[in-house]
CSV table of C-alpha atoms and ligand atoms in Angstrom, one decimal:
chain,number,residue,atom,x,y,z
A,243,UNK,CA,234.3,201.0,31.6
A,244,UNK,CA,232.7,198.9,34.4
A,245,UNK,CA,233.1,194.7,33.9
A,246,UNK,CA,230.0,192.8,33.5
A,247,UNK,CA,229.4,189.8,35.7
A,248,UNK,CA,226.0,189.1,33.4
A,249,UNK,CA,227.9,189.3,30.2
A,250,UNK,CA,229.9,186.1,29.9
A,251,UNK,CA,226.8,184.0,31.3
A,252,UNK,CA,224.7,185.8,28.1
A,253,UNK,CA,227.7,184.8,25.9
A,254,UNK,CA,227.3,181.5,26.8
A,255,UNK,CA,223.5,181.3,27.2
A,256,UNK,CA,223.0,182.6,23.6
A,257,UNK,CA,226.1,180.2,22.4
A,258,UNK,CA,224.5,176.9,23.6
A,259,UNK,CA,221.0,178.2,23.4
A,260,UNK,CA,220.7,179.7,20.2
A,261,UNK,CA,221.5,176.6,17.7
A,262,UNK,CA,218.6,174.4,19.7
A,263,UNK,CA,216.0,177.4,19.3
A,264,UNK,CA,216.8,177.7,15.3
A,265,UNK,CA,216.1,173.9,14.9
A,266,UNK,CA,212.8,174.2,16.4
A,267,UNK,CA,210.0,173.8,14.2
A,268,UNK,CA,207.6,176.4,15.8
A,269,UNK,CA,210.6,179.0,15.7
A,270,UNK,CA,209.9,181.8,13.4
A,271,UNK,CA,210.8,182.2,9.7
A,272,UNK,CA,210.4,186.0,9.5
A,273,UNK,CA,209.2,187.6,12.7
A,274,UNK,CA,211.8,188.5,15.4
A,275,UNK,CA,212.2,186.1,18.4
A,276,UNK,CA,214.8,185.7,21.3
A,277,UNK,CA,218.2,184.0,20.2
A,278,UNK,CA,217.5,182.3,23.7
A,279,UNK,CA,215.5,182.8,26.4
A,280,UNK,CA,212.2,184.7,26.9
A,281,UNK,CA,211.2,188.4,25.0
A,282,UNK,CA,208.6,190.2,26.0
A,283,UNK,CA,207.8,194.0,25.2
A,284,UNK,CA,209.3,196.4,22.1
A,285,UNK,CA,211.7,199.0,23.6
A,286,UNK,CA,213.1,202.0,21.9
A,287,UNK,CA,211.6,201.4,18.4
A,288,UNK,CA,213.5,204.7,16.4
A,289,UNK,CA,214.7,205.2,12.9
A,290,UNK,CA,217.9,206.7,13.6
A,291,UNK,CA,220.6,207.8,10.9
A,292,UNK,CA,219.3,205.7,8.1
A,293,UNK,CA,218.6,202.3,10.4
A,294,UNK,CA,216.0,201.2,12.1
A,295,UNK,CA,216.3,200.0,15.7
A,296,UNK,CA,214.3,197.8,17.8
A,297,UNK,CA,215.5,197.1,21.3
A,298,UNK,CA,213.7,194.8,23.3
A,299,UNK,CA,213.0,193.1,27.2
A,300,UNK,CA,215.1,190.1,27.1
A,301,UNK,CA,216.1,187.5,29.7
A,302,UNK,CA,218.8,185.8,28.0
A,303,UNK,CA,219.2,183.4,30.9
A,304,UNK,CA,215.6,181.2,31.1
A,305,UNK,CA,212.1,181.3,29.9
A,306,UNK,CA,211.0,183.3,33.4
A,307,UNK,CA,210.6,186.8,33.6
A,308,UNK,CA,214.1,187.8,35.4
A,309,UNK,CA,216.9,189.5,34.4
A,310,UNK,CA,215.5,191.9,32.1
A,311,UNK,CA,218.0,193.0,29.9
A,312,UNK,CA,217.8,195.2,26.7
A,313,UNK,CA,218.5,193.2,23.8
A,314,UNK,CA,219.0,195.3,20.1
A,315,UNK,CA,218.4,194.6,16.7
A,316,UNK,CA,218.9,197.1,13.6
A,317,UNK,CA,217.8,196.7,10.3
A,318,UNK,CA,217.8,198.8,6.9
A,319,UNK,CA,214.6,197.9,5.4
A,320,UNK,CA,212.6,196.1,8.2
A,321,UNK,CA,212.9,192.8,7.1
A,322,UNK,CA,216.2,191.6,7.7
A,323,UNK,CA,217.7,192.2,11.2
A,324,UNK,CA,220.8,192.0,12.8
A,325,UNK,CA,221.8,191.2,16.3
A,326,UNK,CA,223.4,194.2,18.2
A,327,UNK,CA,225.6,193.8,21.3
A,328,UNK,CA,223.1,193.8,24.6
A,329,UNK,CA,222.2,197.8,25.2
A,330,UNK,CA,221.6,197.4,29.0
A,331,UNK,CA,222.0,194.8,31.8
A,332,UNK,CA,220.1,194.9,35.3
A,333,UNK,CA,224.0,195.5,37.1
A,334,UNK,CA,223.5,199.0,39.1
A,335,UNK,CA,221.8,199.5,42.3
A,336,UNK,CA,219.1,201.3,40.9
A,337,UNK,CA,218.3,198.6,38.0
A,338,UNK,CA,219.3,195.7,39.7
A,339,UNK,CA,215.8,193.8,39.6
A,340,UNK,CA,215.7,194.6,35.6
A,341,UNK,CA,216.0,197.1,32.9
A,342,UNK,CA,212.4,197.5,32.4
A,343,UNK,CA,210.8,199.2,29.2
A,344,UNK,CA,211.4,202.4,27.5
A,345,UNK,CA,211.9,204.7,24.2
A,346,UNK,CA,214.5,206.0,22.4
A,347,UNK,CA,215.3,209.5,21.0
A,348,UNK,CA,217.7,211.0,18.4
A,349,UNK,CA,219.2,214.0,21.0
A,350,UNK,CA,221.2,216.2,18.5
A,351,UNK,CA,222.6,212.8,16.9
A,352,UNK,CA,223.0,211.1,20.2
A,353,UNK,CA,221.0,207.6,20.1
A,354,UNK,CA,219.8,207.9,24.0
A,355,UNK,CA,217.4,205.4,25.9
A,356,UNK,CA,215.1,206.1,28.3
A,357,UNK,CA,214.0,203.2,30.3
A,358,UNK,CA,212.7,202.1,33.7
A,359,UNK,CA,215.4,201.2,36.3
A,360,UNK,CA,213.4,198.5,38.7
A,361,UNK,CA,213.9,197.7,42.3
A,362,UNK,CA,212.6,195.1,44.1
A,363,UNK,CA,213.1,194.7,47.9
A,364,UNK,CA,213.7,191.6,49.7
A,365,UNK,CA,211.0,192.5,52.3
A,366,UNK,CA,208.5,193.1,49.5
A,367,UNK,CA,207.7,196.1,47.3
A,368,UNK,CA,209.4,198.1,45.0
A,369,UNK,CA,210.4,200.9,43.5
A,370,UNK,CA,211.4,202.4,39.9
A,371,UNK,CA,213.7,205.1,39.0
A,372,UNK,CA,213.4,206.3,35.4
A,373,UNK,CA,216.8,206.3,33.6
A,374,UNK,CA,219.2,207.4,30.7
A,375,UNK,CA,221.8,205.6,28.6
A,376,UNK,CA,223.6,206.9,25.5
A,377,UNK,CA,225.2,204.9,22.8
A,378,UNK,CA,228.8,204.9,22.8
A,379,UNK,CA,231.4,204.5,20.2
A,380,UNK,CA,231.4,200.6,20.1
A,381,UNK,CA,227.9,200.2,19.9
A,382,UNK,CA,227.1,199.5,23.1
A,383,UNK,CA,225.6,202.0,25.7
A,384,UNK,CA,226.7,203.9,28.7
A,385,UNK,CA,224.2,204.6,31.5
A,386,UNK,CA,224.0,208.0,33.1
A,387,UNK,CA,221.6,206.7,35.8
A,388,UNK,CA,218.5,207.7,37.2
A,389,UNK,CA,216.8,211.1,36.0
A,390,UNK,CA,213.2,210.7,37.8
A,391,UNK,CA,212.7,209.4,41.4
A,392,UNK,CA,209.6,208.0,41.9
A,393,UNK,CA,206.8,210.8,41.9
A,394,UNK,CA,204.7,211.7,45.1
A,395,UNK,CA,201.3,209.8,45.1
A,396,UNK,CA,202.1,206.7,43.4
A,397,UNK,CA,203.5,203.1,44.2
A,398,UNK,CA,206.3,201.7,43.1
A,399,UNK,CA,204.5,200.7,39.6
A,400,UNK,CA,206.0,203.6,37.7
A,401,UNK,CA,207.4,202.5,34.3
A,402,UNK,CA,207.9,202.3,30.6
A,403,UNK,CA,208.5,206.3,30.0
A,404,UNK,CA,208.1,207.1,26.0
A,405,UNK,CA,209.7,210.1,25.2
A,406,UNK,CA,209.0,212.4,22.5
A,407,UNK,CA,210.5,216.2,21.3
A,408,UNK,CA,208.1,218.8,20.6
A,409,UNK,CA,209.5,222.0,19.4
A,410,UNK,CA,212.1,222.6,22.1
A,411,UNK,CA,210.9,220.2,24.7
A,412,UNK,CA,210.9,217.1,25.4
A,413,UNK,CA,207.6,215.2,26.5
A,414,UNK,CA,206.9,212.0,28.0
A,415,UNK,CA,204.4,209.5,29.0
A,416,UNK,CA,204.9,207.1,31.8
A,417,UNK,CA,202.6,204.1,33.2
A,418,UNK,CA,201.8,204.2,36.9
A,419,UNK,CA,199.6,203.1,39.5
A,420,UNK,CA,198.2,205.8,42.3
A,421,UNK,CA,198.1,205.3,45.9
A,422,UNK,CA,194.1,204.0,45.6
A,423,UNK,CA,195.6,201.4,42.8
A,424,UNK,CA,193.9,203.1,40.0
A,425,UNK,CA,196.3,202.8,36.6
A,426,UNK,CA,197.3,206.1,35.1
A,427,UNK,CA,199.1,207.4,32.7
A,428,UNK,CA,201.7,210.9,33.6
A,429,UNK,CA,202.6,213.6,31.3
A,430,UNK,CA,206.1,215.0,32.0
A,431,UNK,CA,208.3,217.8,30.5
A,432,UNK,CA,212.1,218.6,30.4
A,433,UNK,CA,214.6,220.9,28.5
A,434,UNK,CA,217.1,218.8,28.3
A,435,UNK,CA,216.1,215.1,29.6
A,436,UNK,CA,217.6,215.2,32.9
A,437,UNK,CA,215.1,217.5,34.6
A,438,UNK,CA,211.9,216.9,34.4
A,439,UNK,CA,208.6,218.3,35.4
A,440,UNK,CA,205.3,216.4,36.3
A,441,UNK,CA,202.7,218.4,34.4
A,442,UNK,CA,199.8,216.2,35.5
A,443,UNK,CA,197.8,212.6,34.9
A,444,UNK,CA,197.0,212.8,31.1
A,445,UNK,CA,194.2,209.7,31.4
A,446,UNK,CA,193.8,206.6,33.6
A,447,UNK,CA,191.1,204.9,35.7
A,448,UNK,CA,188.4,207.2,36.9
A,449,UNK,CA,189.4,209.8,34.7
A,450,UNK,CA,187.7,211.4,31.5
A,451,UNK,CA,184.9,209.4,31.9
A,452,UNK,CA,186.1,205.8,31.9
A,453,UNK,CA,185.2,204.7,35.3
A,454,UNK,CA,186.9,201.6,37.0
A,455,UNK,CA,189.4,201.0,34.0
A,456,UNK,CA,192.4,199.2,36.0
A,457,UNK,CA,194.6,198.9,38.6
A,458,UNK,CA,198.0,199.4,36.5
A,459,UNK,CA,198.3,200.9,32.9
A,460,UNK,CA,201.8,200.2,31.7
A,461,UNK,CA,203.5,200.6,28.7
A,462,UNK,CA,201.7,203.8,27.4
A,463,UNK,CA,202.6,205.5,23.7
A,464,UNK,CA,201.1,209.2,22.8
A,465,UNK,CA,201.2,210.5,18.9
A,466,UNK,CA,198.9,212.4,16.5
A,467,UNK,CA,197.7,210.6,13.3
A,468,UNK,CA,195.6,212.9,11.1
A,469,UNK,CA,193.1,215.1,13.2
A,470,UNK,CA,193.4,212.9,16.1
A,471,UNK,CA,195.6,212.1,19.0
A,472,UNK,CA,195.9,208.3,20.1
A,473,UNK,CA,196.8,207.2,23.8
A,474,UNK,CA,198.2,203.5,23.5
A,475,UNK,CA,198.3,201.8,27.0
A,476,UNK,CA,198.0,198.4,28.3
A,477,UNK,CA,195.2,198.8,31.4
A,478,UNK,CA,195.5,196.2,33.4
A,479,UNK,CA,192.4,194.5,35.4
A,480,UNK,CA,190.2,196.4,32.8
A,481,UNK,CA,186.6,194.3,33.6
A,482,UNK,CA,186.0,191.5,30.6
A,483,UNK,CA,183.2,192.1,28.2
A,484,UNK,CA,181.6,189.1,26.6
A,485,UNK,CA,183.4,189.4,23.6
A,486,UNK,CA,186.4,192.0,24.5
A,487,UNK,CA,189.6,192.3,26.8
A,488,UNK,CA,189.3,188.6,27.4
A,489,UNK,CA,193.2,188.4,27.5
A,490,UNK,CA,194.3,188.6,31.1
A,491,UNK,CA,196.0,192.0,30.1
A,492,UNK,CA,194.6,193.5,27.2
A,493,UNK,CA,196.4,196.5,25.0
A,494,UNK,CA,193.7,199.2,24.0
A,495,UNK,CA,194.0,203.2,23.1
A,496,UNK,CA,192.0,205.9,23.7
A,497,UNK,CA,191.4,208.9,20.8
A,498,UNK,CA,190.9,212.4,21.4
A,499,UNK,CA,192.0,215.9,21.6
A,500,UNK,CA,195.6,216.5,23.2
A,501,UNK,CA,196.5,219.9,24.5
A,502,UNK,CA,200.1,220.1,25.5
A,503,UNK,CA,199.3,223.8,26.7
A,504,UNK,CA,197.0,222.4,29.4
A,505,UNK,CA,198.4,218.7,29.5
A,506,UNK,CA,194.9,217.5,29.0
A,507,UNK,CA,193.3,214.9,26.8
A,508,UNK,CA,189.7,214.8,25.9
A,509,UNK,CA,188.9,211.4,24.7
A,510,UNK,CA,186.3,209.0,23.9
A,511,UNK,CA,185.9,204.8,25.2
A,512,UNK,CA,188.8,202.6,25.5
A,513,UNK,CA,189.1,200.9,22.4
A,514,UNK,CA,191.0,196.7,22.3
A,515,UNK,CA,193.5,197.1,20.2
A,516,UNK,CA,193.9,193.5,19.3
A,517,UNK,CA,190.9,191.0,19.6
A,518,UNK,CA,193.5,187.9,19.2
A,519,UNK,CA,195.3,185.5,22.2
A,520,UNK,CA,198.6,187.4,22.3
A,521,UNK,CA,199.2,191.0,21.7
A,522,UNK,CA,201.0,193.4,24.1
A,523,UNK,CA,203.2,196.3,25.4
A,524,UNK,CA,202.9,197.7,21.5
A,525,UNK,CA,205.1,200.6,20.5
A,526,UNK,CA,205.5,203.0,17.4
A,527,UNK,CA,207.9,205.3,16.0
A,528,UNK,CA,208.1,207.4,12.8
A,529,UNK,CA,209.7,206.0,9.4
A,530,UNK,CA,211.7,208.5,7.6
A,531,UNK,CA,208.9,208.8,5.0
A,532,UNK,CA,206.6,209.8,7.9
A,533,UNK,CA,204.2,206.6,8.4
A,534,UNK,CA,203.4,205.6,11.9
A,535,UNK,CA,204.7,202.0,12.2
A,536,UNK,CA,203.7,199.8,15.1
A,537,UNK,CA,205.5,196.4,16.7
A,538,UNK,CA,203.9,194.4,20.0
A,539,UNK,CA,204.6,191.5,21.7
A,540,UNK,CA,202.7,188.5,20.8
A,541,UNK,CA,202.4,187.3,24.0
A,542,UNK,CA,200.5,187.9,27.2
A,543,UNK,CA,202.3,187.9,30.5
A,544,UNK,CA,199.7,185.2,32.4
A,545,UNK,CA,200.4,182.0,33.7
A,546,UNK,CA,199.6,179.6,30.7
A,547,UNK,CA,202.6,181.1,29.0
A,548,UNK,CA,205.4,178.7,30.5
A,549,UNK,CA,202.9,175.9,28.8
A,550,UNK,CA,204.2,176.6,25.5
A,551,UNK,CA,206.2,174.1,24.1
A,552,UNK,CA,208.9,176.4,23.0
A,553,UNK,CA,209.8,176.6,26.6
A,554,UNK,CA,211.2,173.2,26.3
A,555,UNK,CA,213.7,174.6,23.8
A,556,UNK,CA,214.7,177.4,25.9
A,557,UNK,CA,212.9,180.4,24.5
A,558,UNK,CA,209.5,181.8,24.5
A,559,UNK,CA,207.6,184.3,22.8
A,560,UNK,CA,207.8,186.7,19.3
A,561,UNK,CA,206.9,189.7,18.2
A,562,UNK,CA,204.5,190.7,16.0
A,563,UNK,CA,205.3,191.6,12.1
A,564,UNK,CA,205.7,195.4,11.9
A,565,UNK,CA,202.5,197.1,11.4
A,566,UNK,CA,201.3,200.7,9.8
A,567,UNK,CA,198.7,202.6,11.3
A,568,UNK,CA,196.3,204.9,9.8
A,569,UNK,CA,193.0,206.4,11.2
A,570,UNK,CA,189.8,206.3,10.1
A,571,UNK,CA,186.6,208.2,12.0
A,572,UNK,CA,188.6,208.2,15.0
A,573,UNK,CA,189.6,204.6,15.1
A,574,UNK,CA,193.0,203.3,14.5
A,575,UNK,CA,193.5,200.7,11.6
A,576,UNK,CA,196.7,198.5,11.4
A,577,UNK,CA,198.0,197.0,8.2
A,578,UNK,CA,201.1,195.1,7.8
A,579,UNK,CA,203.9,197.1,6.5
A,580,UNK,CA,204.5,197.1,2.4
A,581,UNK,CA,208.1,196.2,3.0
A,582,UNK,CA,206.8,192.7,3.5
A,583,UNK,CA,205.8,192.1,0.2
A,584,UNK,CA,209.2,191.8,-1.1
A,585,UNK,CA,209.3,188.4,0.7
A,586,UNK,CA,206.1,186.8,-1.7
A,587,UNK,CA,207.2,183.5,-3.8
A,588,UNK,CA,204.8,183.0,-6.5
A,589,UNK,CA,201.4,184.2,-6.4
A,590,UNK,CA,198.7,181.2,-6.5
A,591,UNK,CA,194.7,181.9,-6.4
A,592,UNK,CA,191.5,179.7,-5.8
A,593,UNK,CA,188.1,180.9,-6.1
A,594,UNK,CA,185.0,178.5,-5.2
A,595,UNK,CA,183.2,176.9,-2.7
A,596,UNK,CA,185.2,176.9,0.6
A,597,UNK,CA,184.8,172.9,0.6
A,598,UNK,CA,186.4,172.9,-2.7
A,599,UNK,CA,189.9,174.7,-1.7
A,600,UNK,CA,192.9,173.5,-1.5
A,601,UNK,CA,195.0,172.4,1.8
A,602,UNK,CA,197.8,175.0,1.7
A,603,UNK,CA,201.6,174.9,3.6
A,604,UNK,CA,201.0,177.2,6.7
A,605,UNK,CA,204.1,177.3,7.5
A,606,UNK,CA,205.2,181.0,6.2
A,607,UNK,CA,202.3,182.2,4.6
A,608,UNK,CA,200.2,185.0,3.6
A,609,UNK,CA,196.7,184.8,2.5
A,610,UNK,CA,193.9,187.4,1.0
A,611,UNK,CA,190.5,185.7,1.2
A,612,UNK,CA,187.4,187.3,0.3
A,613,UNK,CA,184.2,186.1,1.4
A,614,UNK,CA,180.8,186.8,2.8
A,615,UNK,CA,181.7,184.5,5.7
A,616,UNK,CA,179.9,181.0,6.3
A,617,UNK,CA,183.2,179.1,6.3
A,618,UNK,CA,186.2,177.8,8.4
A,619,UNK,CA,189.6,177.9,8.1
A,620,UNK,CA,191.4,175.5,10.3
A,621,UNK,CA,195.0,175.7,10.8
A,622,UNK,CA,196.6,172.8,11.8
A,623,UNK,CA,194.0,171.3,13.9
A,624,UNK,CA,194.7,173.6,16.5
A,625,UNK,CA,193.4,177.2,15.7
A,626,UNK,CA,189.9,177.5,13.7
A,627,UNK,CA,188.6,180.7,12.7
A,628,UNK,CA,185.0,180.5,12.1
A,629,UNK,CA,184.1,183.5,9.5
A,630,UNK,CA,180.1,184.1,10.1
A,631,UNK,CA,178.3,186.3,8.6
A,632,UNK,CA,178.4,189.1,11.2
A,633,UNK,CA,181.3,187.7,13.4
A,634,UNK,CA,184.6,186.1,13.4
A,635,UNK,CA,185.3,183.5,16.0
A,636,UNK,CA,188.8,182.3,16.6
A,637,UNK,CA,189.0,178.8,18.8
A,638,UNK,CA,192.1,177.4,20.1
A,639,UNK,CA,192.7,174.9,22.6
A,640,UNK,CA,193.9,175.7,26.0
A,641,UNK,CA,197.5,174.4,26.6
A,642,UNK,CA,196.5,174.0,30.3
A,643,UNK,CA,193.3,171.7,30.2
A,644,UNK,CA,192.6,171.1,26.2
A,645,UNK,CA,189.5,173.1,26.4
A,646,UNK,CA,188.3,175.3,23.4
A,647,UNK,CA,188.5,179.1,24.2
A,648,UNK,CA,187.4,181.7,22.0
A,649,UNK,CA,188.2,185.1,20.9
A,650,UNK,CA,185.6,187.5,18.7
A,651,UNK,CA,185.7,190.8,16.3
A,652,UNK,CA,182.2,191.5,15.7
A,653,UNK,CA,180.9,192.7,12.5
A,654,UNK,CA,180.7,191.9,9.0
A,655,UNK,CA,183.8,190.9,7.6
A,656,UNK,CA,184.7,191.1,3.7
A,657,UNK,CA,188.3,190.7,3.4
A,658,UNK,CA,191.3,189.2,5.2
A,659,UNK,CA,194.6,189.3,5.1
A,660,UNK,CA,196.5,186.6,7.3
A,661,UNK,CA,200.4,186.5,8.1
A,662,UNK,CA,201.2,182.8,9.4
A,663,UNK,CA,205.0,181.7,10.5
A,664,UNK,CA,206.1,178.7,12.1
A,665,UNK,CA,203.7,179.3,15.2
A,666,UNK,CA,201.7,182.2,15.0
A,667,UNK,CA,199.1,184.0,12.8
A,668,UNK,CA,198.1,187.5,12.5
A,669,UNK,CA,194.5,188.2,10.9
A,670,UNK,CA,194.0,191.8,9.7
A,671,UNK,CA,190.0,192.4,9.3
A,672,UNK,CA,188.7,194.9,6.5
A,673,UNK,CA,192.0,196.3,5.7
A,674,UNK,CA,192.8,196.7,9.1
A,675,UNK,CA,189.6,197.5,10.6
A,676,UNK,CA,190.6,194.9,13.2
A,677,UNK,CA,193.3,192.6,14.0
A,678,UNK,CA,193.5,189.1,15.7
A,679,UNK,CA,196.8,188.1,16.9
A,680,UNK,CA,197.8,184.5,18.2
A,681,UNK,CA,200.6,182.0,18.7
A,682,UNK,CA,199.7,178.6,17.8
A,683,UNK,CA,202.0,175.7,18.0
A,684,UNK,CA,201.0,173.1,15.4
A,685,UNK,CA,203.0,169.7,14.0
A,686,UNK,CA,204.7,170.7,11.0
A,687,UNK,CA,204.1,170.4,8.2
A,688,UNK,CA,201.2,172.2,9.2
A,689,UNK,CA,197.8,173.0,6.6
A,690,UNK,CA,195.3,175.4,6.4
A,691,UNK,CA,192.4,173.7,5.2
A,692,UNK,CA,189.0,175.4,4.6
A,693,UNK,CA,185.8,174.0,4.6
A,694,UNK,CA,181.8,175.3,4.6
A,695,UNK,CA,179.3,176.3,1.9
A,696,UNK,CA,180.3,179.8,1.6
A,697,UNK,CA,182.1,181.1,-1.8
A,698,UNK,CA,185.8,182.5,-1.2
A,699,UNK,CA,188.2,183.9,-3.5
A,700,UNK,CA,192.3,183.4,-2.1
A,701,UNK,CA,195.5,184.9,-3.6
A,702,UNK,CA,198.6,183.4,-1.4
A,703,UNK,CA,202.0,183.3,-1.2
A,704,UNK,CA,204.7,181.5,0.3
A,705,UNK,CA,206.9,184.0,2.3
A,706,UNK,CA,210.7,183.6,1.8
A,707,UNK,CA,212.3,183.1,5.3
A,708,UNK,CA,214.7,186.2,6.2
A,709,UNK,CA,215.7,185.8,9.8
B,102,FRU,C1,204.8,194.7,30.2
B,102,FRU,C2,205.7,195.1,31.2
B,102,FRU,C3,206.3,196.7,31.5
B,102,FRU,C4,207.7,196.2,32.1
B,102,FRU,C5,208.4,195.1,31.5
B,102,FRU,C6,208.9,194.2,32.3
B,102,FRU,O1,205.0,193.7,29.8
B,102,FRU,O2,205.5,194.7,32.5
B,102,FRU,O3,205.6,197.5,31.9
B,102,FRU,O4,208.2,197.4,32.1
B,102,FRU,O5,207.2,194.4,31.2
B,102,FRU,O6,209.6,193.2,31.5
């Protein structure tokens, strides 16, 4: 075992930082957040030998995008997560600028991580290696080194391997940028996880009728659900619509027909995966009972993030709740996992005009709201949901200049399931047909208040903290 120079610094940083983060009124009561420092993508989400493991991009030393390690949590029930030893630290030549995102597989009982070793050069430019690491007897991970160099025809932006097994072979989707600076998803195959063959470009900008669709596609994930195959991806640089793809970097999916033999994916248009202000780099896995589960980063890599007030408390960002995916007519639906119902305290109800509804403590809360709209939900005067006949509009003040910014879900909403934590709101629309995930930073105790002439029926529950 080689000795780590980063580990003592990480330990010190957590010892000093965690008490401060836990005292912050914006620190989540039941979502995953970093003990200290910055968290971004979920990585290596897997159910392995009776426990769920969730790794994550983590800078334990500060709130900037540096020193990317893989943090590690595990859980038996997807509610109570325990910290595990930091899994990967950027200490080798081939991952010195960051152990970037990737996935985990069960290789004949050996928990194996596939990640990107990112290398930035002093004179500018970068390269990337796809690397392996395996779990050791102490629960830590031993690096096995790079197994895929930069493929020819692509820039140094090749990363985020998502690996799965099908029959006797391993397959990988990999985010990439070609030399014309178009975002792509590559498909690779291997017999043993060590030797990989590039099968081709599966989807991307300029392919499959998409036209110009961004300069880099990050964090791909491919899986079959029902009759369709879905490719989740984060296409950077996609053109904004009036109401869709408004975040600096969006998260999207394609659905269609996938052929492993021909390495092809025939798909339709790009759909936005979440219409809120913060949602990026989601990753999925299968539970033991066959559910396709998804967790995302409730953040967006944009300039505004450093203005979030938690930075002053030494931490930034959190995960979404874990969601179960289903499909209707080729569209992906997301709903909170049923395990979350175990956090519900006593049920309360209200039915009547929005103007007569009571204010509700928003700190850690689940709401089920049925209505035909014409009402407003005000979250601590910081986030306002306008529920109109044919549209939901979520308004939030910019942390940069105080202007109100809006996000939209177009269509008739009949029922909303809303999950609130100290500084986040996830709004599930029409049983998962749409989702809006957003952070917000109210003064606590913050209330949700209702107003408007519309009628509504609300069932609500305080949620027990579980972190
Ligand atoms: C997405 C991403 C990935 C990369 C990681 C680095 O948020 O940019 O493409 O692997 O974050 O932290």
